[in-house]
CSV table of C-alpha atoms and ligand atoms in Angstrom, one decimal:
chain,number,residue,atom,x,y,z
A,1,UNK,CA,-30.0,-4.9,-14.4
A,2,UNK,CA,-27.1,-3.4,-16.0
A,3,UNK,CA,-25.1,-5.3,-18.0
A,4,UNK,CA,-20.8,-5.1,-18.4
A,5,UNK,CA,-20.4,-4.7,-22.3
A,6,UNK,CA,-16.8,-4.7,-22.1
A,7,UNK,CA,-13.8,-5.1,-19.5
A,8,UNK,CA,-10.1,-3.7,-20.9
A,9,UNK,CA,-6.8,-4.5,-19.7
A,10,UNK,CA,-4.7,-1.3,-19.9
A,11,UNK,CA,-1.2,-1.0,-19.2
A,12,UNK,CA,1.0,2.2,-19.2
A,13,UNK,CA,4.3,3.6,-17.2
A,14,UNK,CA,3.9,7.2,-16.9
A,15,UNK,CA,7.5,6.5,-14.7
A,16,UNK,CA,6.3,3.1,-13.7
A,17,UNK,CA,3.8,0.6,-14.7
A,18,UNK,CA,0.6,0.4,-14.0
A,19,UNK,CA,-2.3,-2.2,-14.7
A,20,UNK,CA,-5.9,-0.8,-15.2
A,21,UNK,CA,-9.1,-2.1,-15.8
A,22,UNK,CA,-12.0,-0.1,-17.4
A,23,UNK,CA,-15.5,-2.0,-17.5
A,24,UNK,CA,-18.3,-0.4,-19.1
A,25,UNK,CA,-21.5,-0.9,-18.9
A,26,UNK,CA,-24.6,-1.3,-21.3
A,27,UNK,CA,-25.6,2.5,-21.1
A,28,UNK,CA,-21.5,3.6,-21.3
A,29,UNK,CA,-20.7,4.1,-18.0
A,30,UNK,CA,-17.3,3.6,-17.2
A,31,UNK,CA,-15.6,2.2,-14.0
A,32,UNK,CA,-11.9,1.6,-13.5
A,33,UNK,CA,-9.5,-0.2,-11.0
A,34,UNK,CA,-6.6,-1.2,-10.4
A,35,UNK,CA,-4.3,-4.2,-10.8
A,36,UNK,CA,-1.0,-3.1,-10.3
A,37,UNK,CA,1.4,-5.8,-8.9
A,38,UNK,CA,5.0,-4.3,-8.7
A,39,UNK,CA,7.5,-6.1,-10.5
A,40,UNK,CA,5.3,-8.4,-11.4
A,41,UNK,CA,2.3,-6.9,-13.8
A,42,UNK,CA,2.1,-8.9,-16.8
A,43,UNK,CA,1.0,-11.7,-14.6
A,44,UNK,CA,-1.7,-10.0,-13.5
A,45,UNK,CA,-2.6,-8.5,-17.0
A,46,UNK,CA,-3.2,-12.0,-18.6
A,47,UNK,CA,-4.7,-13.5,-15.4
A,48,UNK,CA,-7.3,-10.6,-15.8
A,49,UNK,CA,-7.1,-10.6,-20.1
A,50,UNK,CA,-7.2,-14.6,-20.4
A,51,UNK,CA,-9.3,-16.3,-17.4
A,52,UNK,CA,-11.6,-13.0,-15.9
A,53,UNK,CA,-13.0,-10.5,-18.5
A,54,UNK,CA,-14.3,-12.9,-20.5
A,55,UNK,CA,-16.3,-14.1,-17.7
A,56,UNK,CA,-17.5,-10.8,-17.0
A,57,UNK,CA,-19.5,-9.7,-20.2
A,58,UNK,CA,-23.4,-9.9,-20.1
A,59,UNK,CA,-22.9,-10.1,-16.2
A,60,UNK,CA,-25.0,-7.6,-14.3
A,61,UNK,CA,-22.7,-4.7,-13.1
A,62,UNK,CA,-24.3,-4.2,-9.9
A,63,UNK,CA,-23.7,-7.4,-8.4
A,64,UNK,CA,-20.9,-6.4,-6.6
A,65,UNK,CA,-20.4,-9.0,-3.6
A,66,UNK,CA,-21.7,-11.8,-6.1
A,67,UNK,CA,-18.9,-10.9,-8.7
A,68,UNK,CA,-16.5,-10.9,-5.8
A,69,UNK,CA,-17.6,-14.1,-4.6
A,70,UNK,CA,-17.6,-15.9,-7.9
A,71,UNK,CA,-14.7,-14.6,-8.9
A,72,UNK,CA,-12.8,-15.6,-5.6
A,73,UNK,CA,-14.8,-19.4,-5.8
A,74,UNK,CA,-15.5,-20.2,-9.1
A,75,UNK,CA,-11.5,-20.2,-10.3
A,76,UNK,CA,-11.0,-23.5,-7.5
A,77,UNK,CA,-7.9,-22.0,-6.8
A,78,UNK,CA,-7.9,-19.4,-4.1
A,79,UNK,CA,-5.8,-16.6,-2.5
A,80,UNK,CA,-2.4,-15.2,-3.5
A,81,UNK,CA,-1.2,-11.6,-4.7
A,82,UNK,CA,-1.7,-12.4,-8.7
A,83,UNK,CA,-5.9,-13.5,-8.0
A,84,UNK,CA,-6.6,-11.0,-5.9
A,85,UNK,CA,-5.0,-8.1,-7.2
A,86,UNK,CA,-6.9,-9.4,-10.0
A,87,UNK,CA,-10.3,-9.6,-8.0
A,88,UNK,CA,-9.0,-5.9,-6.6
A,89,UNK,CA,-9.6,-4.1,-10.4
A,90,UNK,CA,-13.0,-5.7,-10.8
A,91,UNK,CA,-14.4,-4.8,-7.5
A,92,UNK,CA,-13.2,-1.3,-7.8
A,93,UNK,CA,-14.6,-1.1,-11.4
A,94,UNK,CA,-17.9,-2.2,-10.1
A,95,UNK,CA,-17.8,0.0,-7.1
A,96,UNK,CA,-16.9,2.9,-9.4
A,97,UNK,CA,-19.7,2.2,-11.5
A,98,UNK,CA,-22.4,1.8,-9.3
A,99,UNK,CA,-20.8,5.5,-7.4
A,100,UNK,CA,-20.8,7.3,-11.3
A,101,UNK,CA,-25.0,5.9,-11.7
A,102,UNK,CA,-25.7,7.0,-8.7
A,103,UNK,CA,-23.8,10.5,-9.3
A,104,UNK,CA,-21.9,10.4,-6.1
A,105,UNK,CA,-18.5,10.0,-4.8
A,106,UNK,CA,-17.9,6.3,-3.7
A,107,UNK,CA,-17.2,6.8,0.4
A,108,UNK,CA,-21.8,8.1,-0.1
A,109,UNK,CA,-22.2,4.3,-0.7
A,110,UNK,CA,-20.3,2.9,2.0
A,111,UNK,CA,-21.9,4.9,4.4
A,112,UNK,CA,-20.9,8.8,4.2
A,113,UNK,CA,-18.0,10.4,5.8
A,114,UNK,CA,-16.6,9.2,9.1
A,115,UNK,CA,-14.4,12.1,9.4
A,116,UNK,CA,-13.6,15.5,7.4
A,117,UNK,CA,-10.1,14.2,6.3
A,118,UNK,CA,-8.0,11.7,6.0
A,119,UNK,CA,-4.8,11.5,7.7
A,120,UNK,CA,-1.4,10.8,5.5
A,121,UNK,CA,2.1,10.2,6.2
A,122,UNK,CA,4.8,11.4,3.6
A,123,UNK,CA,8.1,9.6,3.6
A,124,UNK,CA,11.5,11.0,4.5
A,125,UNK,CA,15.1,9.5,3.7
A,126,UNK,CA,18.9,10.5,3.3
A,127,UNK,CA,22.1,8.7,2.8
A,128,UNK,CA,22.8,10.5,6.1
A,129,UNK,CA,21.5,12.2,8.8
A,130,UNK,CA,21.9,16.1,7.6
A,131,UNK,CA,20.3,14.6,4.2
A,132,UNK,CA,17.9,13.5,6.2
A,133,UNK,CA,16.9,16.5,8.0
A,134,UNK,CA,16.5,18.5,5.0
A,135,UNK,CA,14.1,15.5,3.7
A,136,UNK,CA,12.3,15.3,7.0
A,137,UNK,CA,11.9,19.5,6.9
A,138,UNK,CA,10.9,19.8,3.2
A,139,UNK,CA,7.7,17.5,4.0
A,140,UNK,CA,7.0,19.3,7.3
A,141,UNK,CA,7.2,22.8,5.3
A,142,UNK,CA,4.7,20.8,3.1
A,143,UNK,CA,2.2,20.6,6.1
A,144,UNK,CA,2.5,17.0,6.7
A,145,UNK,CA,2.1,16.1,10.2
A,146,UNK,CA,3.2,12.2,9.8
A,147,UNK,CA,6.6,11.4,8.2
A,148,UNK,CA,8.3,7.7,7.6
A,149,UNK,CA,11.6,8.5,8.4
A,150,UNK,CA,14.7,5.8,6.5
A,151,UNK,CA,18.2,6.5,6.0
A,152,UNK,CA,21.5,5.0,5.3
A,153,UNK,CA,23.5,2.5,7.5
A,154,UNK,CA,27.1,3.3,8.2
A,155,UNK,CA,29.3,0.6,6.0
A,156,UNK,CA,26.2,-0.9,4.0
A,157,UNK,CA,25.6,0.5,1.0
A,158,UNK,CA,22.7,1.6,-0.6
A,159,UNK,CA,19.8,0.4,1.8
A,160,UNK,CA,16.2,0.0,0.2
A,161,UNK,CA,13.8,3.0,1.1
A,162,UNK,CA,16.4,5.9,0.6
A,163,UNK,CA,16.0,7.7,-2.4
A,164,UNK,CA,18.0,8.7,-4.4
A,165,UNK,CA,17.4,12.7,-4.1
A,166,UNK,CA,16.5,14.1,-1.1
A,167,UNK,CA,16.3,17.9,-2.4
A,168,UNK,CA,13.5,16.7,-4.7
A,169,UNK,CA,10.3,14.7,-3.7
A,170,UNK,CA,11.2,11.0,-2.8
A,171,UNK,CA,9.0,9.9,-5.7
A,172,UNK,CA,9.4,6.2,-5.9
A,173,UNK,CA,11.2,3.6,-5.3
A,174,UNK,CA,13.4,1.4,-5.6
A,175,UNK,CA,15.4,4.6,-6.8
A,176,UNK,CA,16.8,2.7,-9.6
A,177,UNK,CA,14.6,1.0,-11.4
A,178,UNK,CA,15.8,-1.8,-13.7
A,179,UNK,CA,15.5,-4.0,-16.1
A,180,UNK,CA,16.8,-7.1,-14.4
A,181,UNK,CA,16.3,-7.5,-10.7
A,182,UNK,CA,19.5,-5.7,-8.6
A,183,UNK,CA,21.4,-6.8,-5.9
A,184,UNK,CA,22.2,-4.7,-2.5
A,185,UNK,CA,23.8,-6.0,1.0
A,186,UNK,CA,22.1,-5.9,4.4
A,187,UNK,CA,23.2,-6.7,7.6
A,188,UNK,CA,20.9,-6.3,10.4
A,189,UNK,CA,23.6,-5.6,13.5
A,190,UNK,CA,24.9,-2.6,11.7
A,191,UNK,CA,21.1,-1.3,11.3
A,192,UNK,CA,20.3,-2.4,15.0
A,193,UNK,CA,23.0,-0.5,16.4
A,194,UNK,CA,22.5,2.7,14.6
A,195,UNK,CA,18.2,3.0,14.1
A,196,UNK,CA,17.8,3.8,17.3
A,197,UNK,CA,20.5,6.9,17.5
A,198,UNK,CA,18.4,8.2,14.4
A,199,UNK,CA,15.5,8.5,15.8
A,200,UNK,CA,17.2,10.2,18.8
A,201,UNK,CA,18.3,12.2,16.8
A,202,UNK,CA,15.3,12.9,15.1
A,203,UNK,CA,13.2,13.8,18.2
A,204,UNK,CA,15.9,16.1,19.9
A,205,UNK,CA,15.9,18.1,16.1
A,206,UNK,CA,12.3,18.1,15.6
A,207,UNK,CA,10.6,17.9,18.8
A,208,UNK,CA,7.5,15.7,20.3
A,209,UNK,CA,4.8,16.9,17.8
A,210,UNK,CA,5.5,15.5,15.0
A,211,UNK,CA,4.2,11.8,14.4
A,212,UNK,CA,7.3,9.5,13.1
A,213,UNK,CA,7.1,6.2,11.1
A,214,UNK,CA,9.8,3.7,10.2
A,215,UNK,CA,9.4,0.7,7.9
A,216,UNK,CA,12.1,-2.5,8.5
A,217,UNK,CA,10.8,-3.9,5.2
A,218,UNK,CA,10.4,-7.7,7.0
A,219,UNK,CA,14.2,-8.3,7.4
A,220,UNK,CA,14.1,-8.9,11.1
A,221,UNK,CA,13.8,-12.3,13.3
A,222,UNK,CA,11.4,-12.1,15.9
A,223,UNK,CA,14.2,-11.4,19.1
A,224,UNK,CA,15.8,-8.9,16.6
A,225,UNK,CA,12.1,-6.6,16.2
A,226,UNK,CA,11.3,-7.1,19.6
A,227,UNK,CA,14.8,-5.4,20.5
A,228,UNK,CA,14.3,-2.9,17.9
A,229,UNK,CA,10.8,-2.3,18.9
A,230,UNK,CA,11.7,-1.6,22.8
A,231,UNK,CA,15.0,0.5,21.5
A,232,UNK,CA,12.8,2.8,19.5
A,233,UNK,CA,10.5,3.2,22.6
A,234,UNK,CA,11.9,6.8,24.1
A,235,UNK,CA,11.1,8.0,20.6
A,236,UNK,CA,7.5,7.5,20.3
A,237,UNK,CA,7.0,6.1,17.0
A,238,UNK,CA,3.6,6.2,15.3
A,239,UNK,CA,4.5,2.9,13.9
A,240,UNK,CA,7.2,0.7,13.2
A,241,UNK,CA,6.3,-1.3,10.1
A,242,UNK,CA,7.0,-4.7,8.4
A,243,UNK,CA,9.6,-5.9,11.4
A,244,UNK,CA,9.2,-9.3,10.5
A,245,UNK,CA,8.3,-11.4,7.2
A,246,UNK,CA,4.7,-11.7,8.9
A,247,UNK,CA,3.7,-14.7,7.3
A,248,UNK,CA,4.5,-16.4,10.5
A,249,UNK,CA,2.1,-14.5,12.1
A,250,UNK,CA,2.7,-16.2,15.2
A,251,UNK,CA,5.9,-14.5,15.6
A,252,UNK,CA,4.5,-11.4,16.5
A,253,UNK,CA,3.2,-12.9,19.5
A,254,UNK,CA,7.2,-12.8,20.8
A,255,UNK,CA,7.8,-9.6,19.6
A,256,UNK,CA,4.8,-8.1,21.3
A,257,UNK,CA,5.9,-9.4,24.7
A,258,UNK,CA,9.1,-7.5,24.5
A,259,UNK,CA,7.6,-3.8,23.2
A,260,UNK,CA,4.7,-1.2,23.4
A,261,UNK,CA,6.1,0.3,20.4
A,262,UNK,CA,3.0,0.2,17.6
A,263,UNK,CA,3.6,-2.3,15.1
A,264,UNK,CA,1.9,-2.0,11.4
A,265,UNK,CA,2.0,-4.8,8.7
A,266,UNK,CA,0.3,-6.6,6.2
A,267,UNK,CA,1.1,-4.8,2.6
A,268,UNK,CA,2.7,-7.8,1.3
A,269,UNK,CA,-0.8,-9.8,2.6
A,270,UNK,CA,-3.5,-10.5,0.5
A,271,UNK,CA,-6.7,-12.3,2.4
A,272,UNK,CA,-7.9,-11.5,5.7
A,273,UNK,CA,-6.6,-15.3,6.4
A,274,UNK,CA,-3.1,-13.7,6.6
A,275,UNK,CA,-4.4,-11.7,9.5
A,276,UNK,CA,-6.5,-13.9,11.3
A,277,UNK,CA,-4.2,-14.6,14.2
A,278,UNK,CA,-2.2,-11.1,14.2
A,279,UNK,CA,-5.9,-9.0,14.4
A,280,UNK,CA,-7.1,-12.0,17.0
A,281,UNK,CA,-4.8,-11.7,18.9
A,282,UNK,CA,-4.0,-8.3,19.0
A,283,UNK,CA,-0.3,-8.3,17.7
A,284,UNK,CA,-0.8,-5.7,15.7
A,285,UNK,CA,-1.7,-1.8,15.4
A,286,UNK,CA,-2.4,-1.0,12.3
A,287,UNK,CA,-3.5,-3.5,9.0
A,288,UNK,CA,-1.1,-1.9,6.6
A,289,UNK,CA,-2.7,-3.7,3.3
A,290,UNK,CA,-4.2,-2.3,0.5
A,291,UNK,CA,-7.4,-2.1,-1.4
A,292,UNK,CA,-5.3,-3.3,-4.8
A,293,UNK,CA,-3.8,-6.3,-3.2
A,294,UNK,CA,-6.8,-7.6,-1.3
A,295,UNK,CA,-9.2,-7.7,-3.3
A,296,UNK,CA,-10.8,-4.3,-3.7
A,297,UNK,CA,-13.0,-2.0,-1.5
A,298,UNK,CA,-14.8,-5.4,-0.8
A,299,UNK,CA,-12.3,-7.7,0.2
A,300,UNK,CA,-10.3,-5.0,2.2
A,301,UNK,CA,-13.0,-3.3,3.7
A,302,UNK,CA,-14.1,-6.9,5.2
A,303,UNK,CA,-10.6,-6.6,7.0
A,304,UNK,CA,-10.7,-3.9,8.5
A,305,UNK,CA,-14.2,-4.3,9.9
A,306,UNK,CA,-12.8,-7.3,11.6
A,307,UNK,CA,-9.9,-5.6,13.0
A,308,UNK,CA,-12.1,-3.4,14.3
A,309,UNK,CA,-13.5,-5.5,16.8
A,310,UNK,CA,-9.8,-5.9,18.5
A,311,UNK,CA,-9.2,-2.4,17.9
A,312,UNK,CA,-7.0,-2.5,15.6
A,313,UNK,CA,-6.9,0.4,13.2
A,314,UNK,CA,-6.1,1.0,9.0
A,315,UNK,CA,-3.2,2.1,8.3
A,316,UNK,CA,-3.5,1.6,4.2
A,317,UNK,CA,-0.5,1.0,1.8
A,318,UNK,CA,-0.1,3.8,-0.4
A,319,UNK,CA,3.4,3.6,-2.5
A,320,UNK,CA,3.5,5.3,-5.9
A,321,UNK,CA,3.6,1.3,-7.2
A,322,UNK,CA,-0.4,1.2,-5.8
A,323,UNK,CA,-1.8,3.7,-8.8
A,324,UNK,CA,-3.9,6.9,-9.0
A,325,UNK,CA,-7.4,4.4,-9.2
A,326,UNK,CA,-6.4,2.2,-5.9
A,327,UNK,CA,-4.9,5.5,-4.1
A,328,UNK,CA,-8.7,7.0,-4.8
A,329,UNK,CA,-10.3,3.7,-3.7
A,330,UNK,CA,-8.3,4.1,-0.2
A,331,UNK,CA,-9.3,7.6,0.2
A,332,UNK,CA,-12.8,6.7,0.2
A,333,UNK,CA,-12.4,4.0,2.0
A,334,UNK,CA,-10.3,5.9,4.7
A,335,UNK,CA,-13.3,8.6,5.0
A,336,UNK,CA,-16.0,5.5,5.4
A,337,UNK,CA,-14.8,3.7,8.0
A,338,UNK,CA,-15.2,4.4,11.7
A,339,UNK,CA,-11.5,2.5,12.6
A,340,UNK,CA,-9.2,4.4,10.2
A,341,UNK,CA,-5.8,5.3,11.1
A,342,UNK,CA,-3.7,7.1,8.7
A,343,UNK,CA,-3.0,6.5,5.2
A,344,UNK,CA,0.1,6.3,3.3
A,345,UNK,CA,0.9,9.2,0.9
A,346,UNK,CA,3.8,9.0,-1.7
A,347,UNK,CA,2.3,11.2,-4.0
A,348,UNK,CA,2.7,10.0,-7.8
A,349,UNK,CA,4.8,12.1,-10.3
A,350,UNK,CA,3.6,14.4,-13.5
A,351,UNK,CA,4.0,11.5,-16.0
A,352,UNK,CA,1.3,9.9,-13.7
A,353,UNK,CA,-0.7,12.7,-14.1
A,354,UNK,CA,-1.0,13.1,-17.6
A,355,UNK,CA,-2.5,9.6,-17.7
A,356,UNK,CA,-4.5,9.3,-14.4
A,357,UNK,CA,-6.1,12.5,-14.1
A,358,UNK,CA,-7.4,12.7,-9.9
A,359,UNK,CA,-10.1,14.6,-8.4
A,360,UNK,CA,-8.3,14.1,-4.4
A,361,UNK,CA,-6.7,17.1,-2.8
A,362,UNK,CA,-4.2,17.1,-0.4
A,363,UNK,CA,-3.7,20.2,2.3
A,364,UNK,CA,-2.0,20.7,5.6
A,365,UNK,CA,-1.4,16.9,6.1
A,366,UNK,CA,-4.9,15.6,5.1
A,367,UNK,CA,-6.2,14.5,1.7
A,368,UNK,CA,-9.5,13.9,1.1
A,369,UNK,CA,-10.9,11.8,-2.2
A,370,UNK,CA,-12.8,14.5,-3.6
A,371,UNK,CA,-16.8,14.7,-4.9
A,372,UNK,CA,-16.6,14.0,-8.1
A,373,UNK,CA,-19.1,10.9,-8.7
A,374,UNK,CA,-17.5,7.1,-8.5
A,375,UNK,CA,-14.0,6.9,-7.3
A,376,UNK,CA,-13.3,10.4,-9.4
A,377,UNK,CA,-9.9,8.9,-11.5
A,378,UNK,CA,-10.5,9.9,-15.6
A,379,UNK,CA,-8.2,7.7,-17.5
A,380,UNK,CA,-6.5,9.4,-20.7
A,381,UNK,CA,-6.0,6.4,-23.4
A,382,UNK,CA,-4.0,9.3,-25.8
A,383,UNK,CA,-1.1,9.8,-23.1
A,384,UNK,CA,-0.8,6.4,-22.3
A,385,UNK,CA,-0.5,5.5,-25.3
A,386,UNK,CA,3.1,7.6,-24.8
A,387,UNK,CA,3.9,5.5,-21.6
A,388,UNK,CA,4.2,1.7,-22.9
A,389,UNK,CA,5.5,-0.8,-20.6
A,390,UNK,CA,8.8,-1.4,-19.1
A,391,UNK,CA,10.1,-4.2,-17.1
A,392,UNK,CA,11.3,-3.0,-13.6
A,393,UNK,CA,11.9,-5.0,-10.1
A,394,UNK,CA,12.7,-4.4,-6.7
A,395,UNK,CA,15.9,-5.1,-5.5
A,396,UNK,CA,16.8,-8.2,-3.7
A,397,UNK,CA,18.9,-8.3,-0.5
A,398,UNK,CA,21.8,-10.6,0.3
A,399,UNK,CA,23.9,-10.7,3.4
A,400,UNK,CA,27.4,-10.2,3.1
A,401,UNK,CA,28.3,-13.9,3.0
A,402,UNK,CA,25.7,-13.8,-0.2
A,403,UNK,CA,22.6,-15.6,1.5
A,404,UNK,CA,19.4,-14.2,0.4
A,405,UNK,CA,17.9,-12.4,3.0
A,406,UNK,CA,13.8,-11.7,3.7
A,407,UNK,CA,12.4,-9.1,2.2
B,501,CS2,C1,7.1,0.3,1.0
B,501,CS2,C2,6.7,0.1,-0.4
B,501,CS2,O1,5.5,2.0,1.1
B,501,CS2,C3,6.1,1.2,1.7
B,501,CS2,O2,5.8,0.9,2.9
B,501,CS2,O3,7.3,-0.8,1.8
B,501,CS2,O4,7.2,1.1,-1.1
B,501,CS2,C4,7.0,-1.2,-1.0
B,501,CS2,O5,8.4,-1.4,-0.9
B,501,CS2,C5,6.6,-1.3,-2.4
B,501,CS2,O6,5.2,-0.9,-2.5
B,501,CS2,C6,6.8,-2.6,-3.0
B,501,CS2,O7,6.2,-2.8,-4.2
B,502,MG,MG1,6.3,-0.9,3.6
């Protein structure tokens, strides 16, 4: 038995926020995960400050699936992005732990490599298409062989997903980050009519080989992804992502009648409850959740073995809002498992750097998490200590008579 003499909340924004926790042990070993909950931190900071580290001290730091379970149990209240984003850091902490004791990199415990690399897809925007080609080129010269492809709707404004440089790396988004959340128009015939012309586009400029993504960020009805999907078909997406809010999960069943184009969802999900009936049945291609928001290596890797039975492969969420610590955690998860798929890679700025300091690599369109034992993330207390906290949102969207519309 080991116990946990202590469990810190740590928050810094090295360019955005981030929420740590760093547990260490009796003999001074030191795990970390992460807790990051975009737009909405501090919630998660006291949830893990005020109701779960004191609960954790004296516990036996090994007892990873037990903490897990008590954690997810014990609180009577159950599910949701704030508890298990919570449950996420502690389970990574542990898992990190238990990887530095036993001097090896974390995907050695859950079973040794499945594959020499892991697959990532960069993203890609422009406010139009000749911004977008230079976007779309940039990554390719970078040796990425997957990229998420968004751009600009004729008449609509600024449209969530488009940075706002395109000669520079797309480093986060929403572009502008503020204080107070902002406000942009949507209207989903405009973006019906001209997606698929883009990715026509796209295809005729780039050619067959390279793998192409889109996300619709869950504004679609059902009829209107299913049209998208079968649209997009001649172009041979990789994935189209987030067509639907998918927390009517039956939905997808419609959409799937209408399309072979592979859908991808899930990073707004939580439990493996909000994919019971889209891995069941099949009506999806890819879980797109991640490690932070789903309760660590434990409670995502439980997802993904499930979707493996109805082949359904990972596809794990990878923004620069998910931080150095939970990007690590998916890298070894990604190695581990036999039904990977690819991995979102956004790639995290400098600032982020100075704070988090990363033993993954990334060459010729493959990362890999690295050797270094645990999940191989150092965190430096002096440069965060330069980063405090800002409040930042996502925008919202509204349609042009003013409704709020999904996101
Ligand atoms: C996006 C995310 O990466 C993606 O697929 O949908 O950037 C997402 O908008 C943010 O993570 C929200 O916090
Ligand atoms: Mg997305």
């Amino acid at each position: 038995m080991t116990t946990i003499r202590s469990a810190e909340v740590l928050v810094s924004s090295p360019s955005r926020n981030f929420v740590t926790l760093r547990i260490t042990s009796e003999d001074g070993v030191v795990g970390l995960g992460d807790a990051t909950l975009n737009g909405r931190e501090l919630a998660v900071a006291s949830y893990l400050r005020d109701h779960v580290t004191p609960l954790l001290i004296g516990l036996d730091a090994h007892r990873i699936e037990d903490t897990w379970q008590f954690l997810y149990r014990s609180a009577y209240w159950r599910r949701g992005p704030v508890t298990m984003s919570a449950i996420a850091a502690v389970d990574m902490a542990l898992w990190d732990i238990k990887a530095r004791r036993a001097g090896m990199p974390l995907y050695q415990l859950l079973g040794g490599a499945s594959r020499a690399g892991v697959l990532v897809y960069a993203h890609a925007s422009g406010g139009d298409l000749a911004q977008l080609g230079d976007s779309v080129r940039a990554r390719l010269a970078e040796g990425y062989k997957a990229v998420r492809l968004q751009v600009a709707v004729p008449g609509m404004g600024s449209v969530y997903g488009v940075g706002a440089t395109v000669a520079g790396r797309y480093a986060y988004e929403p572009a502008k980050r503020a204080g107070l959340t902002v406000e942009e128009g949507w209207d989903s015939a405009r973006y019906l009519r001209h997606l698929p012309g883009v990715f026509e586009w796209a295809r005729a400029e780039f050619g067959p080989d390279p793998m192409l993504l889109h996300d619709a960020h869950h504004r679609l009805t059902p009829i209107q992804a299913a049209r998208l999907g079968r649209d997009l078909e001649p172009y041979d997406l990789f994935w189209l992502e987030d067509c639907t809010p998918a927390e009517n999960q039956e939905a997808l069943r419609l959409v799937r009648q209408h399309t072979v184009t592979p859908l991808a969802i899930g990073e707004v999900m939580n439990s493996i409850h909000d994919f019971r009936t889209l891995i069941q049945e099949q009506l999806i291609d890819y879980v797109r959740a991640s490690v932070t928001h789903t309760g660590g290596i434990t409670g995502l890797r439980r997802i993904f073995d499930f979707a493996a039975l109805h082949q359904v492969k990972s596809g794990s969420h990878g923004p620069t809002d998910i931080s150095p610590v939970g990007m690590a955690a998916a890298l070894h998860l990604d190695l581990a498992i036999h039904n990977f798929g690819i991995q979102e890679y956004m790639a995290h700025d400098a600032l982020a750097a100075e704070v988090f300091r990363t033993s993954y690599t990334y060459a010729d369109g493959m990362m890999h998490p690295g050797n270094a034992p645990g999940l191989g993330v150092d965190y430096d207390d002096e440069a965060a200590s330069r980063f405090p906290y800002e409040a930042a949102y996502l925008p919202a969207a509204r349609l042009v008579d003013g409704t709020v519309h999904d996101w």
